[in-house]
């Protein structure tokens, strides 16, 4: 028996307009409404709506045995509300079937997990609250931005109460091991890890309508044949895709929806195949071993690393300058500032600054609104400068607070030393030999 | 006296200081009663200010029509011989046809439009050398059609045009050196450019340089007879307050500005290093690098690496209105040029009551009294001066007031008078 776990990422960023130096301090609206609306309307019409309709149909036809999972980012949901509210309605209908699971994720599709624990937790909480409000589900499984994962991050996720996490079945991590089993985190075995089968996932996401591909055209029979040909003992096939792959990257006229329909119905008829959501996978399957991921991986490009977002100096500078503000943002109550803070964190902004030459299999590169990474960087820093000025007027960069923070650090260091010394004392006072002086 | 002047750019279609200087000088000359200027550029856009002079675009001059004229006038038959070697054509097919005819070996072919006119981009693009040659070719024709007493050519792009006009008309030639390739290249001189420059200076009857700094270069590096080389300093056109709707300064912080092409010649990296130092000492200041150029990406990367990108802004190339706006916001203007023949921009800044810091390696430092002068490489001195002007109000007040008075005294009419003296010397 093999379990097929289908997952889709749904994300749209709030793209910035050309924000010039002269706008700093004068104009606090940063967004390119026209292109945000145009892109959202197009993708909703070509991808989200027809795909949702089809999935609903398939769930009904299979009597609920066809199952999928989604992670919807907060910024995408906000854009649905603004530009395509019918998409939210169609996701609600999917939620009602009981065959659809909504995963946890960061609100802004942000990289906060790599920087600041508090901001990261805040982002996740904000997202999960929104999901609960809309779909009545409390997410139990976590999916990080762009499948970014490491041992330490997994441990953190376990501590936040999640049962499992999705990530890339990257070659540098798995080596000879197969992604087609359930794994656990190397530090905290309570957290299960689902590894993406990138070969089969990318066949659908990137190669499906490529006529130069040796396997073109890809039929449901052929694809199911590949799944059945996998090792007898393989238990799990994780197909994780961007939702735009259905209808936007792979066009409807090239047959992606027909493929999905045939695939779902045939797999449903197959005796040795079943669909399951990530939570069901965790409940049904036994983990086979721990997987060790000391360095963060992602699902991007060939290298599956962080280079598309934090590869060059500009990206690192923008990233550091943004998260310098996290302490003050956590204390901020201003609604507009919080909104902009969320939008500023979207990983897409950093991706626009990438100087990496890319082969195929790129994340979201097609939507880069800037002619050059340098332009993207200048624009972002101008926006960030204005944002900082506004933040300063609400919560000033206080000298005294800085000093307090420094003193706190000194106290903590001294505490640590005291503890160490106490431990030394305890070790030296071997039990039984001396009587402990009783404190009065 | 009638002057036929050849330039490369003219406001508002400019990419740097050359067009501004040409405009200022021609306006100054137009205020003199006895001088009349016809200004030629490769490409006329039609929206140039022609109130004070006649402007000709080389792209508007038909190439063949003149040949017919030549045929009619017996006197100029000699030149007809020369010019008949130019064969205009419009497309590849026609080119093949005219080429397959039997023609003398030296015949030159030029591509033209329907009106037999040559197209010019008027920019500094990849076909620059070809454009310069075509420009010279048309210059000869213009020299034929117009009446004038002497020729005045601005910078190397227009030297071949000046020489061509001189050869055809036999009138004296004055070349005006606004910059040399030693300034532009930072030492690694392009031999083609150098040859054109030197040829122009040698064929000229008089050479005008914009500063003594440039005069030394012309004498020492181009080996031109010092007798022939005269310095006439640039001036500055009073900025009109038109388009007076200046948006308010949105930032309650000090602003330090660099304005110019982001190239080796302008020393942008020294400005960045100084900015880093100033930012370590004070927080309420922003740095702006306005302009574009081949070093821009490198500079952006440098700023990112230094971790000051939230206080260091790049604006790209700015139009005239935005420049006024920027100067209105600016508290200190810095020109750290490695090699600047003159440098008009600090004068423009001073008109807006902005204190300026300029490098000793600029021609403008020869005429300015009320400016802080430093060596371009001395980033410590630069940082020190920026910090001083920003933090000691009396210092900045002094530079604002004295600087304004000083710059208002630097008028193009004075430069024009000196240029007229040069004209007189070549005509006698």
mmCIF file of C-alpha atoms in Angstrom, chain A residues 36-255:
data_model
loop_
_atom_site.group_PDB
_atom_site.id
_atom_site.type_symbol
_atom_site.label_atom_id
_atom_site.label_comp_id
_atom_site.label_asym_id
_atom_site.label_seq_id
_atom_site.Cartn_x
_atom_site.Cartn_y
_atom_site.Cartn_z
ATOM 1 C CA UNK A 36 -1.240 43.235 -7.689
ATOM 2 C CA UNK A 37 -4.822 43.234 -8.846
ATOM 3 C CA UNK A 38 -3.998 42.241 -12.416
ATOM 4 C CA UNK A 39 -1.852 39.301 -11.352
ATOM 5 C CA UNK A 40 -4.300 38.128 -8.718
ATOM 6 C CA UNK A 41 -7.246 38.322 -11.101
ATOM 7 C CA UNK A 42 -5.364 36.421 -13.779
ATOM 8 C CA UNK A 43 -4.086 33.666 -11.510
ATOM 9 C CA UNK A 44 -7.444 33.316 -9.797
ATOM 10 C CA UNK A 45 -9.207 32.897 -13.130
ATOM 11 C CA UNK A 46 -6.631 30.570 -14.665
ATOM 12 C CA UNK A 47 -5.531 28.574 -11.682
ATOM 13 C CA UNK A 48 -7.102 28.929 -8.237
ATOM 14 C CA UNK A 49 -10.773 28.881 -9.236
ATOM 15 C CA UNK A 50 -10.741 26.098 -11.866
ATOM 16 C CA UNK A 51 -8.386 24.014 -9.715
ATOM 17 C CA UNK A 52 -10.606 24.399 -6.654
ATOM 18 C CA UNK A 53 -13.644 23.467 -8.709
ATOM 19 C CA UNK A 54 -11.941 20.346 -10.013
ATOM 20 C CA UNK A 55 -10.701 19.266 -6.589
ATOM 21 C CA UNK A 56 -14.190 19.669 -5.169
ATOM 22 C CA UNK A 57 -15.576 17.563 -7.997
ATOM 23 C CA UNK A 58 -12.984 14.864 -7.436
ATOM 24 C CA UNK A 59 -13.629 14.751 -3.699
ATOM 25 C CA UNK A 60 -17.327 14.289 -4.384
ATOM 26 C CA UNK A 61 -16.768 11.658 -7.078
ATOM 27 C CA UNK A 62 -14.450 9.574 -4.891
ATOM 28 C CA UNK A 63 -16.683 9.865 -1.866
ATOM 29 C CA UNK A 64 -14.099 11.904 0.010
ATOM 30 C CA UNK A 65 -11.212 9.551 -0.656
ATOM 31 C CA UNK A 66 -9.315 12.114 -2.747
ATOM 32 C CA UNK A 67 -7.469 14.328 -0.330
ATOM 33 C CA UNK A 68 -5.294 17.410 -0.543
ATOM 34 C CA UNK A 69 -3.543 19.850 1.766
ATOM 35 C CA UNK A 70 -2.990 23.573 1.303
ATOM 36 C CA UNK A 71 -0.953 26.276 2.881
ATOM 37 C CA UNK A 72 -2.482 29.656 2.182
ATOM 38 C CA UNK A 73 -0.372 32.629 3.175
ATOM 39 C CA UNK A 74 -1.932 35.583 4.931
ATOM 40 C CA UNK A 75 -0.934 37.985 2.177
ATOM 41 C CA UNK A 76 -2.592 35.743 -0.422
ATOM 42 C CA UNK A 77 -5.763 35.625 1.652
ATOM 43 C CA UNK A 78 -5.756 39.399 2.017
ATOM 44 C CA UNK A 79 -5.425 39.750 -1.742
ATOM 45 C CA UNK A 80 -8.290 37.306 -2.287
ATOM 46 C CA UNK A 81 -10.398 39.488 -0.086
ATOM 47 C CA UNK A 82 -9.417 42.604 -2.029
ATOM 48 C CA UNK A 83 -9.431 41.359 -5.591
ATOM 49 C CA UNK A 84 -11.022 37.898 -5.826
ATOM 50 C CA UNK A 85 -13.268 37.164 -2.841
ATOM 51 C CA UNK A 86 -14.865 34.229 -4.669
ATOM 52 C CA UNK A 87 -11.633 32.283 -4.192
ATOM 53 C CA UNK A 88 -12.089 32.334 -0.414
ATOM 54 C CA UNK A 89 -15.610 31.027 -0.896
ATOM 55 C CA UNK A 90 -14.374 28.136 -2.989
ATOM 56 C CA UNK A 91 -11.718 27.238 -0.391
ATOM 57 C CA UNK A 92 -14.458 27.287 2.253
ATOM 58 C CA UNK A 93 -16.439 24.771 0.248
ATOM 59 C CA UNK A 94 -13.364 22.569 0.077
ATOM 60 C CA UNK A 95 -12.903 22.891 3.828
ATOM 61 C CA UNK A 96 -16.463 21.659 4.405
ATOM 62 C CA UNK A 97 -15.790 18.337 2.610
ATOM 63 C CA UNK A 98 -13.473 17.176 5.391
ATOM 64 C CA UNK A 99 -10.976 15.905 2.838
ATOM 65 C CA UNK A 100 -8.888 19.058 2.818
ATOM 66 C CA UNK A 101 -6.303 20.017 5.408
ATOM 67 C CA UNK A 102 -4.958 23.532 5.886
ATOM 68 C CA UNK A 103 -1.395 23.673 7.122
ATOM 69 C CA UNK A 104 0.302 26.210 9.283
ATOM 70 C CA UNK A 105 2.781 28.634 7.779
ATOM 71 C CA UNK A 106 4.109 32.155 8.238
ATOM 72 C CA UNK A 107 1.609 34.920 7.639
ATOM 73 C CA UNK A 108 3.707 36.729 5.023
ATOM 74 C CA UNK A 109 5.567 33.792 3.475
ATOM 75 C CA UNK A 110 8.450 35.320 5.391
ATOM 76 C CA UNK A 111 11.981 34.272 6.217
ATOM 77 C CA UNK A 112 11.497 35.128 9.876
ATOM 78 C CA UNK A 113 12.318 31.557 10.915
ATOM 79 C CA UNK A 114 15.920 32.273 9.960
ATOM 80 C CA UNK A 115 16.211 35.371 12.076
ATOM 81 C CA UNK A 116 14.053 35.934 15.072
ATOM 82 C CA UNK A 117 12.144 33.465 17.153
ATOM 83 C CA UNK A 118 9.633 35.919 18.539
ATOM 84 C CA UNK A 119 8.724 37.438 15.194
ATOM 85 C CA UNK A 120 8.498 33.970 13.708
ATOM 86 C CA UNK A 121 6.091 32.784 16.412
ATOM 87 C CA UNK A 122 4.043 35.913 15.956
ATOM 88 C CA UNK A 123 3.855 35.313 12.209
ATOM 89 C CA UNK A 124 2.728 31.717 12.664
ATOM 90 C CA UNK A 125 0.164 32.616 15.311
ATOM 91 C CA UNK A 126 -1.243 35.385 13.150
ATOM 92 C CA UNK A 127 -1.570 32.999 10.225
ATOM 93 C CA UNK A 128 -3.155 30.152 12.159
ATOM 94 C CA UNK A 129 -5.664 32.472 13.714
ATOM 95 C CA UNK A 130 -6.720 33.677 10.297
ATOM 96 C CA UNK A 131 -7.054 30.102 9.007
ATOM 97 C CA UNK A 132 -9.148 29.116 12.015
ATOM 98 C CA UNK A 133 -11.392 32.107 11.490
ATOM 99 C CA UNK A 134 -11.949 31.317 7.833
ATOM 100 C CA UNK A 135 -12.016 27.529 7.708
ATOM 101 C CA UNK A 136 -12.514 26.367 11.285
ATOM 102 C CA UNK A 137 -9.321 24.304 11.297
ATOM 103 C CA UNK A 138 -6.508 24.525 13.788
ATOM 104 C CA UNK A 139 -3.408 23.579 11.793
ATOM 105 C CA UNK A 140 -1.420 20.687 13.267
ATOM 106 C CA UNK A 141 1.203 20.351 10.580
ATOM 107 C CA UNK A 142 3.660 23.087 9.687
ATOM 108 C CA UNK A 143 4.982 24.061 6.289
ATOM 109 C CA UNK A 144 7.692 26.747 6.289
ATOM 110 C CA UNK A 145 8.235 29.346 3.585
ATOM 111 C CA UNK A 146 9.705 27.734 0.445
ATOM 112 C CA UNK A 147 10.039 24.423 2.370
ATOM 113 C CA UNK A 148 12.926 25.873 4.395
ATOM 114 C CA UNK A 149 13.897 23.368 7.069
ATOM 115 C CA UNK A 150 16.754 22.432 9.373
ATOM 116 C CA UNK A 151 17.165 20.291 12.475
ATOM 117 C CA UNK A 152 17.086 23.304 14.772
ATOM 118 C CA UNK A 153 14.027 24.711 13.068
ATOM 119 C CA UNK A 154 12.246 21.356 13.325
ATOM 120 C CA UNK A 155 12.993 21.254 17.042
ATOM 121 C CA UNK A 156 11.543 24.727 17.388
ATOM 122 C CA UNK A 157 8.416 23.690 15.485
ATOM 123 C CA UNK A 158 7.979 20.660 17.752
ATOM 124 C CA UNK A 159 8.169 22.941 20.768
ATOM 125 C CA UNK A 160 5.480 25.103 19.245
ATOM 126 C CA UNK A 161 3.201 22.074 19.378
ATOM 127 C CA UNK A 162 3.116 20.867 15.796
ATOM 128 C CA UNK A 163 3.042 17.162 14.977
ATOM 129 C CA UNK A 164 4.842 17.255 11.672
ATOM 130 C CA UNK A 165 6.553 19.416 9.109
ATOM 131 C CA UNK A 166 6.933 19.337 5.350
ATOM 132 C CA UNK A 167 10.232 19.857 3.582
ATOM 133 C CA UNK A 168 12.234 19.107 0.463
ATOM 134 C CA UNK A 169 13.648 15.634 -0.072
ATOM 135 C CA UNK A 170 16.904 17.295 -1.037
ATOM 136 C CA UNK A 171 19.712 15.116 -2.336
ATOM 137 C CA UNK A 172 22.338 16.602 -0.040
ATOM 138 C CA UNK A 173 20.165 15.622 2.921
ATOM 139 C CA UNK A 174 18.858 12.226 1.966
ATOM 140 C CA UNK A 175 21.832 10.845 0.080
ATOM 141 C CA UNK A 176 21.001 7.204 -0.648
ATOM 142 C CA UNK A 177 17.837 7.332 1.412
ATOM 143 C CA UNK A 178 14.413 7.476 -0.163
ATOM 144 C CA UNK A 179 12.015 10.376 0.366
ATOM 145 C CA UNK A 180 9.164 7.872 0.210
ATOM 146 C CA UNK A 181 8.998 7.181 3.948
ATOM 147 C CA UNK A 182 8.029 9.123 7.015
ATOM 148 C CA UNK A 183 11.017 10.504 8.951
ATOM 149 C CA UNK A 184 11.511 12.227 12.286
ATOM 150 C CA UNK A 185 13.514 15.258 13.323
ATOM 151 C CA UNK A 186 17.088 14.482 14.411
ATOM 152 C CA UNK A 187 16.906 16.541 17.613
ATOM 153 C CA UNK A 188 13.319 16.074 18.598
ATOM 154 C CA UNK A 189 11.885 12.738 17.380
ATOM 155 C CA UNK A 190 8.359 13.787 18.277
ATOM 156 C CA UNK A 191 8.287 15.877 15.122
ATOM 157 C CA UNK A 192 7.583 13.854 11.962
ATOM 158 C CA UNK A 193 9.097 15.028 8.704
ATOM 159 C CA UNK A 194 7.513 14.558 5.283
ATOM 160 C CA UNK A 195 10.068 14.692 2.488
ATOM 161 C CA UNK A 196 9.024 15.971 -0.924
ATOM 162 C CA UNK A 197 9.588 13.619 -3.850
ATOM 163 C CA UNK A 198 11.144 16.263 -6.043
ATOM 164 C CA UNK A 199 11.437 14.088 -9.149
ATOM 165 C CA UNK A 200 7.727 13.344 -9.380
ATOM 166 C CA UNK A 201 6.650 16.739 -8.035
ATOM 167 C CA UNK A 202 8.776 18.653 -10.544
ATOM 168 C CA UNK A 203 7.563 16.437 -13.383
ATOM 169 C CA UNK A 204 4.175 17.992 -12.786
ATOM 170 C CA UNK A 205 5.208 21.498 -11.747
ATOM 171 C CA UNK A 206 7.882 22.242 -14.339
ATOM 172 C CA UNK A 207 8.079 19.584 -17.037
ATOM 173 C CA UNK A 208 4.471 18.623 -17.721
ATOM 174 C CA UNK A 209 3.970 20.630 -20.919
ATOM 175 C CA UNK A 210 7.589 20.792 -22.040
ATOM 176 C CA UNK A 211 7.562 19.206 -25.492
ATOM 177 C CA UNK A 212 11.342 18.727 -25.386
ATOM 178 C CA UNK A 213 11.067 16.493 -22.361
ATOM 179 C CA UNK A 214 11.706 12.856 -23.243
ATOM 180 C CA UNK A 215 8.619 11.752 -21.309
ATOM 181 C CA UNK A 216 6.300 14.220 -23.051
ATOM 182 C CA UNK A 217 3.332 13.824 -23.139
ATOM 183 C CA UNK A 218 2.766 12.799 -19.544
ATOM 184 C CA UNK A 219 -0.397 10.797 -19.028
ATOM 185 C CA UNK A 220 -2.027 9.712 -15.799
ATOM 186 C CA UNK A 221 -1.350 6.066 -16.716
ATOM 187 C CA UNK A 222 2.332 6.736 -17.189
ATOM 188 C CA UNK A 223 2.588 8.731 -13.964
ATOM 189 C CA UNK A 224 0.754 6.085 -11.949
ATOM 190 C CA UNK A 225 2.991 3.513 -13.570
ATOM 191 C CA UNK A 226 6.024 5.341 -12.154
ATOM 192 C CA UNK A 227 4.490 5.426 -8.698
ATOM 193 C CA UNK A 228 3.703 1.717 -8.841
ATOM 194 C CA UNK A 229 7.184 0.924 -10.076
ATOM 195 C CA UNK A 230 8.734 2.515 -6.988
ATOM 196 C CA UNK A 231 10.276 0.133 -4.480
ATOM 197 C CA UNK A 232 7.743 -2.343 -3.069
ATOM 198 C CA UNK A 233 8.422 -1.159 0.453
ATOM 199 C CA UNK A 234 8.034 2.565 -0.231
ATOM 200 C CA UNK A 235 5.101 3.827 1.751
ATOM 201 C CA UNK A 236 4.615 7.454 0.908
ATOM 202 C CA UNK A 237 4.727 9.646 -2.187
ATOM 203 C CA UNK A 238 4.836 13.335 -1.323
ATOM 204 C CA UNK A 239 3.777 15.538 -4.202
ATOM 205 C CA UNK A 240 4.267 19.149 -3.053
ATOM 206 C CA UNK A 241 3.606 21.883 -5.601
ATOM 207 C CA UNK A 242 2.907 25.536 -6.008
ATOM 208 C CA UNK A 243 -0.786 25.842 -6.709
ATOM 209 C CA UNK A 244 -0.055 28.074 -9.707
ATOM 210 C CA UNK A 245 1.467 25.009 -11.374
ATOM 211 C CA UNK A 246 -2.129 24.033 -12.095
ATOM 212 C CA UNK A 247 -3.365 26.364 -14.812
ATOM 213 C CA UNK A 248 -0.784 29.156 -14.611
ATOM 214 C CA UNK A 249 2.596 27.469 -15.198
ATOM 215 C CA UNK A 250 1.074 24.412 -16.868
ATOM 216 C CA UNK A 251 -1.783 25.729 -18.925
ATOM 217 C CA UNK A 252 -5.259 24.304 -18.925
ATOM 218 C CA UNK A 253 -5.071 23.919 -22.704
ATOM 219 C CA UNK A 254 -2.059 21.654 -22.266
ATOM 220 C CA UNK A 255 -4.244 19.305 -20.268
#
